[in-house]
Short mmCIF file of C-alpha atoms in Angstrom, two decimals:
data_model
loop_
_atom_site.label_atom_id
_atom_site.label_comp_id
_atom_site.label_asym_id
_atom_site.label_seq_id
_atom_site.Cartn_x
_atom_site.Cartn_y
_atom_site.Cartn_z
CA UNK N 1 -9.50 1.54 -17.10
CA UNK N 2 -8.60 1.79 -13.65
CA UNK N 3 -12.13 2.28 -11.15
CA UNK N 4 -12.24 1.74 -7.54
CA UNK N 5 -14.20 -2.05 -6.70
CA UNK N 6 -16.17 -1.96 -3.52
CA UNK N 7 -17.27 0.41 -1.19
CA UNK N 8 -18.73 3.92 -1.12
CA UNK N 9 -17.32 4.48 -4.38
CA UNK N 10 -17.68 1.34 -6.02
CA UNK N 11 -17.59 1.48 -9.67
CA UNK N 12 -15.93 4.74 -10.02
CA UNK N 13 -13.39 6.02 -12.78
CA UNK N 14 -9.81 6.66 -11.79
CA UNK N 15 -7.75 8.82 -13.39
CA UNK N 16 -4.05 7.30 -14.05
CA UNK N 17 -1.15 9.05 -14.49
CA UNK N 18 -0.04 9.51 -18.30
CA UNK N 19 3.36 7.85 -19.70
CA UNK N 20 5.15 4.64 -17.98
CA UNK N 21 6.19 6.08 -14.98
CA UNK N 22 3.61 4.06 -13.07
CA UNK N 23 2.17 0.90 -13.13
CA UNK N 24 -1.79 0.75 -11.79
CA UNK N 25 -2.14 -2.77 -9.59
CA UNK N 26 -4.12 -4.48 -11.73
CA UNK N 27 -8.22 -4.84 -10.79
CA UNK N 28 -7.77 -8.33 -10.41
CA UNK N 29 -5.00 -8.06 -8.31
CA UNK N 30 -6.25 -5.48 -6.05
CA UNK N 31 -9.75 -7.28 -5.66
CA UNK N 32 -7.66 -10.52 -4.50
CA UNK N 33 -5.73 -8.20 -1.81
CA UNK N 34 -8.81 -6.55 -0.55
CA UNK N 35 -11.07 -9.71 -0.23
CA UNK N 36 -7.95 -11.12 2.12
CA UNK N 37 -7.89 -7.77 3.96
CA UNK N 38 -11.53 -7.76 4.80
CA UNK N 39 -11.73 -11.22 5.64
CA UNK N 40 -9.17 -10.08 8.52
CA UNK N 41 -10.70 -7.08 8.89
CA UNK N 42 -7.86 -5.07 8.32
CA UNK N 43 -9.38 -2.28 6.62
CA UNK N 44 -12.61 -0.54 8.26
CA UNK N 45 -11.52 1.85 10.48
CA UNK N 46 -7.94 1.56 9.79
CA UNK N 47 -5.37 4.07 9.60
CA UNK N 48 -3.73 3.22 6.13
CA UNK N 49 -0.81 4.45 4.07
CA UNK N 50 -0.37 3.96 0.23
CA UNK N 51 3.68 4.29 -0.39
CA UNK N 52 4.56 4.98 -4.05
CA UNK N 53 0.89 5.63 -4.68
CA UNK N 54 1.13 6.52 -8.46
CA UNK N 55 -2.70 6.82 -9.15
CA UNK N 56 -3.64 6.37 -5.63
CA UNK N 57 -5.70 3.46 -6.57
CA UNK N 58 -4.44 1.17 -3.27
CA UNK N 59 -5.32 3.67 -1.28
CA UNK N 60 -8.46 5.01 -2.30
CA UNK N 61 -9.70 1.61 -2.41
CA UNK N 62 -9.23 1.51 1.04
CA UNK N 63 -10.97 4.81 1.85
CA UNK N 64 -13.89 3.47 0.06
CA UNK N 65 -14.06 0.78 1.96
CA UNK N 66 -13.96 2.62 4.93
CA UNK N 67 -10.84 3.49 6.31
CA UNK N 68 -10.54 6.17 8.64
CA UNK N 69 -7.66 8.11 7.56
CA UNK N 70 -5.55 7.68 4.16
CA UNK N 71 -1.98 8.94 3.42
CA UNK N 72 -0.96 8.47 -0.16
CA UNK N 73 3.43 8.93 -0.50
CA UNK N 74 3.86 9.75 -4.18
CA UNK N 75 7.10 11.77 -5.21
CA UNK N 76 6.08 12.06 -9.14
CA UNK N 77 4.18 15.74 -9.78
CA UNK N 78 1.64 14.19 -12.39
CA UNK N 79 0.68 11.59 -10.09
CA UNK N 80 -0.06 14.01 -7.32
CA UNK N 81 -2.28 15.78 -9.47
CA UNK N 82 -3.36 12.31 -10.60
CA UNK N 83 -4.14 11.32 -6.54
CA UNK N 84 -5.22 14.76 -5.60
CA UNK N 85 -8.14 14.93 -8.74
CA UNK N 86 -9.49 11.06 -7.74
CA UNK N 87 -9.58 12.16 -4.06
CA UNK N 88 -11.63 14.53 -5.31
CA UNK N 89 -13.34 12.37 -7.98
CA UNK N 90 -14.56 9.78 -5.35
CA UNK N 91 -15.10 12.16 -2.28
CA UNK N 92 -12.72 10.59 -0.08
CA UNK N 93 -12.60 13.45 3.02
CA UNK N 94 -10.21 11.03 4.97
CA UNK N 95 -7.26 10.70 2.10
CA UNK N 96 -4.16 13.48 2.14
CA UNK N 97 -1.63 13.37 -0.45
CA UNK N 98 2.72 13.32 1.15
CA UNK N 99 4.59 14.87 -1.93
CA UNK N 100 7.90 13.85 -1.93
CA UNK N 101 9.99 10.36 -1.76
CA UNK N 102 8.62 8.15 0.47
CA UNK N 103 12.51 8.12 2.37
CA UNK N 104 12.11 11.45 2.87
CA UNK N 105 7.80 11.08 4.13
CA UNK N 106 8.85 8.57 6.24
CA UNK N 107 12.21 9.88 7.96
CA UNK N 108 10.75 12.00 9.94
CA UNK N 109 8.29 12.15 13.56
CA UNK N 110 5.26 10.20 12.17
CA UNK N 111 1.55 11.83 13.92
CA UNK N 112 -0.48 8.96 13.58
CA UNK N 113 0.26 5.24 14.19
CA UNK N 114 -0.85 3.27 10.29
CA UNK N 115 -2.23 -0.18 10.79
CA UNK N 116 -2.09 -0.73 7.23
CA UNK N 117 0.99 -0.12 4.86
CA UNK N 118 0.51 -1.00 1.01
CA UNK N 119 3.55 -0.72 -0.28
CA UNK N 120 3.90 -0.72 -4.43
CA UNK N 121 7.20 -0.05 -5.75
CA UNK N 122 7.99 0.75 -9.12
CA UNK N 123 9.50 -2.56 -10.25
CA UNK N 124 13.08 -0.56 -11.08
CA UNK N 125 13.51 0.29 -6.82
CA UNK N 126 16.18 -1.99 -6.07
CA UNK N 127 16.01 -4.53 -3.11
CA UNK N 128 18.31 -2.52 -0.93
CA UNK N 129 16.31 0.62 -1.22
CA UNK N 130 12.73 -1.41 -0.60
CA UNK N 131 14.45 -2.86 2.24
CA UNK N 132 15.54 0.63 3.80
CA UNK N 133 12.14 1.55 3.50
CA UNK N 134 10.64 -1.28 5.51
CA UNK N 135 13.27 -0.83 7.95
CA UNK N 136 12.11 2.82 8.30
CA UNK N 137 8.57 1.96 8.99
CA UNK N 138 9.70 0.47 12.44
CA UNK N 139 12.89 2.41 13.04
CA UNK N 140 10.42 5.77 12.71
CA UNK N 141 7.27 4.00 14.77
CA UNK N 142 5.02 4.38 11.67
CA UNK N 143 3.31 1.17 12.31
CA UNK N 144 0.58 0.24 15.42
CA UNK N 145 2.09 -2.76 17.49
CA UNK N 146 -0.48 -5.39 15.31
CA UNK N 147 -0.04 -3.71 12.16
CA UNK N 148 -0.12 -4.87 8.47
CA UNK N 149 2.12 -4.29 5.79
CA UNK N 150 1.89 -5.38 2.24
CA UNK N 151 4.29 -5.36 -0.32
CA UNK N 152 3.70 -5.54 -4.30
CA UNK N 153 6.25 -6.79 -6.70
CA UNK N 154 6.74 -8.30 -9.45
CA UNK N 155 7.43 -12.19 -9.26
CA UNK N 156 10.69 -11.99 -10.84
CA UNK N 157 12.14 -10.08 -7.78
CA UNK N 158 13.07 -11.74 -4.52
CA UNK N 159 11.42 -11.93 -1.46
CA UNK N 160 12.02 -8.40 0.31
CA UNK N 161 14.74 -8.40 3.05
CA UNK N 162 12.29 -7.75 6.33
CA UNK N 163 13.52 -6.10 9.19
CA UNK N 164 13.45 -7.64 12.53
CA UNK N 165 9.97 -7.04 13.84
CA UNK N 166 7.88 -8.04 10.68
CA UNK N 167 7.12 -11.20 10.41
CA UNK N 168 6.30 -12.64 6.85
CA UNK N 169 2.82 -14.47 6.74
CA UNK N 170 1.97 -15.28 3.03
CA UNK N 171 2.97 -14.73 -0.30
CA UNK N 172 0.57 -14.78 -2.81
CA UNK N 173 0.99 -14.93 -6.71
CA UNK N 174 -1.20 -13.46 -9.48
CA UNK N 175 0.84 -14.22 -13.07
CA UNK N 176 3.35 -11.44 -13.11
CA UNK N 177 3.08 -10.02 -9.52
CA UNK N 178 3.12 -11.22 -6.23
CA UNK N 179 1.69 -9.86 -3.06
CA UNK N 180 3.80 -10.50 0.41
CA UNK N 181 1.83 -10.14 3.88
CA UNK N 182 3.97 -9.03 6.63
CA UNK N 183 3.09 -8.41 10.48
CA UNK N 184 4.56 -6.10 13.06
CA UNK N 185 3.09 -9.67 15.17
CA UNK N 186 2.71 -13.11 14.51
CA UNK N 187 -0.81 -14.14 13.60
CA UNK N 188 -2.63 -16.90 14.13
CA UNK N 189 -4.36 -17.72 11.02
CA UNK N 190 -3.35 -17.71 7.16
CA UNK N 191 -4.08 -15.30 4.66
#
């Protein structure tokens, strides 16, 4: 069972998308990244996007916790109904659903600044194509100039190849996945 953890709709039931084509962050993984986000407050009043969104867990988390604006990228058709049913599910007004790839989402004139990226790749998106993606978020001007951007992956893959202008701050490990913390600045304190 999949529920959101904190926030406005703590506790609540999310719906996840049926087969293996996704692969809900576990709640123990997603409490771990949430507790560092808050501690920087990186999340209240943040404009966030959710790339490869699958259930839309990530980013509904985030909207609970009081983000102001949510974009979840999901190319799959049963997630979006998946995403667009918990929106729903857990009133989250600020959260909009991007169908398509999240190439195609993000090659094109962004509207809004995001000073939050969660970024959770199926674990079969090779390192070239992860990397491309990254590179997009700054090529495009997705991201605010002190922006966050956090990458999932599974701890058998390697470190993602950053473009120049995010800086790597931590990588955390939890068993099978690992969580990496990259800045559009350099920081001064630790995750």
């Amino acid at each position: 069972m999949t529920r959101i953890i904190s926030g406005q709709a703590g506790g609540r039931r999310l719906r996840t998308p049926a087969g293996g084509g996704t692969r809900p962050t576990s709640d123990r993984v997603r409490e771990a990244l949430f507790s560092a986000l808050e501690s920087r407050d990186a999340v209240q009043g943040a404009h966030v996007m959710d790339l490869y969104a699958g259930s839309g867990a990530l980013g509904l988390e985030a909207a609970s916790r009081g983000a102001a604006s949510v974009l979840l990228v999901e190319s799959d058709r049963g997630a979006i109904g998946v995403i667009r049913a918990n929106i729903a599910d857990v009133g989250a007004a600020g959260a909009r659903v991007q169908a398509g790839t999240v190439e195609a989402a993000l090659d094109r004139t962004p509207t809004l600044a995001y000073d939050l990226v969660l970024a959770d790749p199926p674990y079969d998106v090779d390192e070239d194509s992860l990397a491309a993606v990254l590179d997009l978020l700054l090529t495009r001007e997705w991201l605010s100039p002190d922006a966050l951007v956090v990458v999932e992956r599974s701890s058998r893959s390697p470190e993602p190849s950053w473009p120049a202008g995010l800086t790597v701050e931590a990588r955390k490990d939890y068993g099978e996945t690992v969580l990496w913390y990259a800045r559009t600045w350099a920081a001064d304190y630790q995750i």
